[in-house]
């Protein structure tokens, strides 16, 4: 209820990655499924989107709002879920600050990508706005901060990923990297 999602901005960012029909995508922390209409459309009927969230209530809402044939819903922690290691894209929209160990999260996601796959960390607000918002909320999230781009690049490098697109300005936070491993 307190989050605002700029759908035009989301559409533009997703189009940057030129997702091909038939792609396999993981939407981490899908919440109510904000990205699902865009991702489902991009991969087409021959593609697959796995929407995962640790909250069963969020998955229920996402499923109700997004009854797409090419989307699978999983109510489980992404770090313990038995996921395939062959994703073309992994999207972390609005969720990255909430990972306790962000470097370990990037390592985990790197291992789930196929060679040439892309990890995308995205917020439709700036890092400054996200961190200010979190600091003003309950103690459950007040310490959940989005690191600066230099730190995220270090996480990428340590995980064998190559940064391909980074931006943090007054309107958006975007950090994307491709997998060079295997």
PDB file of N, CA and C in Angstrom, residues 5 16 28 36 46 59 61 72-73 87 89 100 110 117 121 136 147 153 157 168:
ATOM      1  N   UNK A   5       4.372   1.993  -7.933  1.00  0.00           N
ATOM      2  CA  UNK A   5       5.057   1.331  -9.038  1.00  0.00           C
ATOM      3  C   UNK A   5       4.771   2.100 -10.314  1.00  0.00           C
ATOM      4  N   UNK A  16      14.571  -3.059 -22.252  1.00  0.00           N
ATOM      5  CA  UNK A  16      16.023  -2.928 -22.450  1.00  0.00           C
ATOM      6  C   UNK A  16      16.702  -4.283 -22.616  1.00  0.00           C
ATOM      7  N   UNK A  28      12.031 -13.087  -8.380  1.00  0.00           N
ATOM      8  CA  UNK A  28      12.303 -13.284  -6.960  1.00  0.00           C
ATOM      9  C   UNK A  28      11.538 -12.242  -6.128  1.00  0.00           C
ATOM     10  N   UNK A  36       4.795  -9.580 -13.424  1.00  0.00           N
ATOM     11  CA  UNK A  36       4.311 -10.758 -14.146  1.00  0.00           C
ATOM     12  C   UNK A  36       3.636 -10.469 -15.483  1.00  0.00           C
ATOM     13  N   UNK A  46       5.669 -20.136 -25.216  1.00  0.00           N
ATOM     14  CA  UNK A  46       6.737 -21.127 -25.217  1.00  0.00           C
ATOM     15  C   UNK A  46       7.752 -20.891 -24.094  1.00  0.00           C
ATOM     16  N   UNK A  59       1.774 -14.798  -2.702  1.00  0.00           N
ATOM     17  CA  UNK A  59       1.644 -15.697  -3.851  1.00  0.00           C
ATOM     18  C   UNK A  59       0.174 -15.877  -4.211  1.00  0.00           C
ATOM     19  N   UNK A  61      -2.256 -13.696  -3.805  1.00  0.00           N
ATOM     20  CA  UNK A  61      -2.671 -12.468  -4.504  1.00  0.00           C
ATOM     21  C   UNK A  61      -2.091 -12.426  -5.912  1.00  0.00           C
ATOM     22  N   UNK A  72       4.436 -20.056 -13.175  1.00  0.00           N
ATOM     23  CA  UNK A  72       4.365 -21.002 -12.060  1.00  0.00           C
ATOM     24  C   UNK A  72       4.566 -20.204 -10.772  1.00  0.00           C
ATOM     25  N   UNK A  73       3.765 -20.487  -9.752  1.00  0.00           N
ATOM     26  CA  UNK A  73       3.844 -19.760  -8.480  1.00  0.00           C
ATOM     27  C   UNK A  73       4.392 -20.681  -7.400  1.00  0.00           C
ATOM     28  N   UNK A  87      18.164 -20.374 -15.650  1.00  0.00           N
ATOM     29  CA  UNK A  87      17.371 -19.173 -15.931  1.00  0.00           C
ATOM     30  C   UNK A  87      18.106 -18.244 -16.898  1.00  0.00           C
ATOM     31  N   UNK A  89      16.953 -15.106 -17.188  1.00  0.00           N
ATOM     32  CA  UNK A  89      16.872 -13.851 -16.448  1.00  0.00           C
ATOM     33  C   UNK A  89      16.388 -14.133 -15.039  1.00  0.00           C
ATOM     34  N   UNK A 100      19.230 -10.400   3.852  1.00  0.00           N
ATOM     35  CA  UNK A 100      20.151 -10.142   4.962  1.00  0.00           C
ATOM     36  C   UNK A 100      21.605 -10.117   4.492  1.00  0.00           C
ATOM     37  N   UNK A 110      23.537 -16.024  -9.136  1.00  0.00           N
ATOM     38  CA  UNK A 110      24.508 -16.293 -10.190  1.00  0.00           C
ATOM     39  C   UNK A 110      24.523 -17.781 -10.537  1.00  0.00           C
ATOM     40  N   UNK A 117      23.121 -15.647 -18.989  1.00  0.00           N
ATOM     41  CA  UNK A 117      21.904 -15.191 -18.312  1.00  0.00           C
ATOM     42  C   UNK A 117      22.146 -13.874 -17.585  1.00  0.00           C
ATOM     43  N   UNK A 121      18.532  -6.235 -10.813  1.00  0.00           N
ATOM     44  CA  UNK A 121      18.076  -5.674  -9.543  1.00  0.00           C
ATOM     45  C   UNK A 121      17.455  -4.329  -9.887  1.00  0.00           C
ATOM     46  N   UNK A 136      11.990   5.023   7.642  1.00  0.00           N
ATOM     47  CA  UNK A 136      10.802   5.583   8.288  1.00  0.00           C
ATOM     48  C   UNK A 136       9.737   4.555   8.633  1.00  0.00           C
ATOM     49  N   UNK A 147      22.192  -1.089  -1.139  1.00  0.00           N
ATOM     50  CA  UNK A 147      23.585  -0.629  -1.211  1.00  0.00           C
ATOM     51  C   UNK A 147      23.822   0.236  -2.445  1.00  0.00           C
ATOM     52  N   UNK A 153      28.254  -3.681  -7.699  1.00  0.00           N
ATOM     53  CA  UNK A 153      29.229  -4.141  -8.705  1.00  0.00           C
ATOM     54  C   UNK A 153      30.236  -5.113  -8.090  1.00  0.00           C
ATOM     55  N   UNK A 157      30.962  -8.917  -9.306  1.00  0.00           N
ATOM     56  CA  UNK A 157      32.303  -9.397  -9.659  1.00  0.00           C
ATOM     57  C   UNK A 157      32.677 -10.637  -8.846  1.00  0.00           C
ATOM     58  N   UNK A 168      21.562   4.781 -11.103  1.00  0.00           N
ATOM     59  CA  UNK A 168      20.921   5.236  -9.867  1.00  0.00           C
ATOM     60  C   UNK A 168      20.808   6.740  -9.965  1.00  0.00           C
TER      61      UNK A 168
END
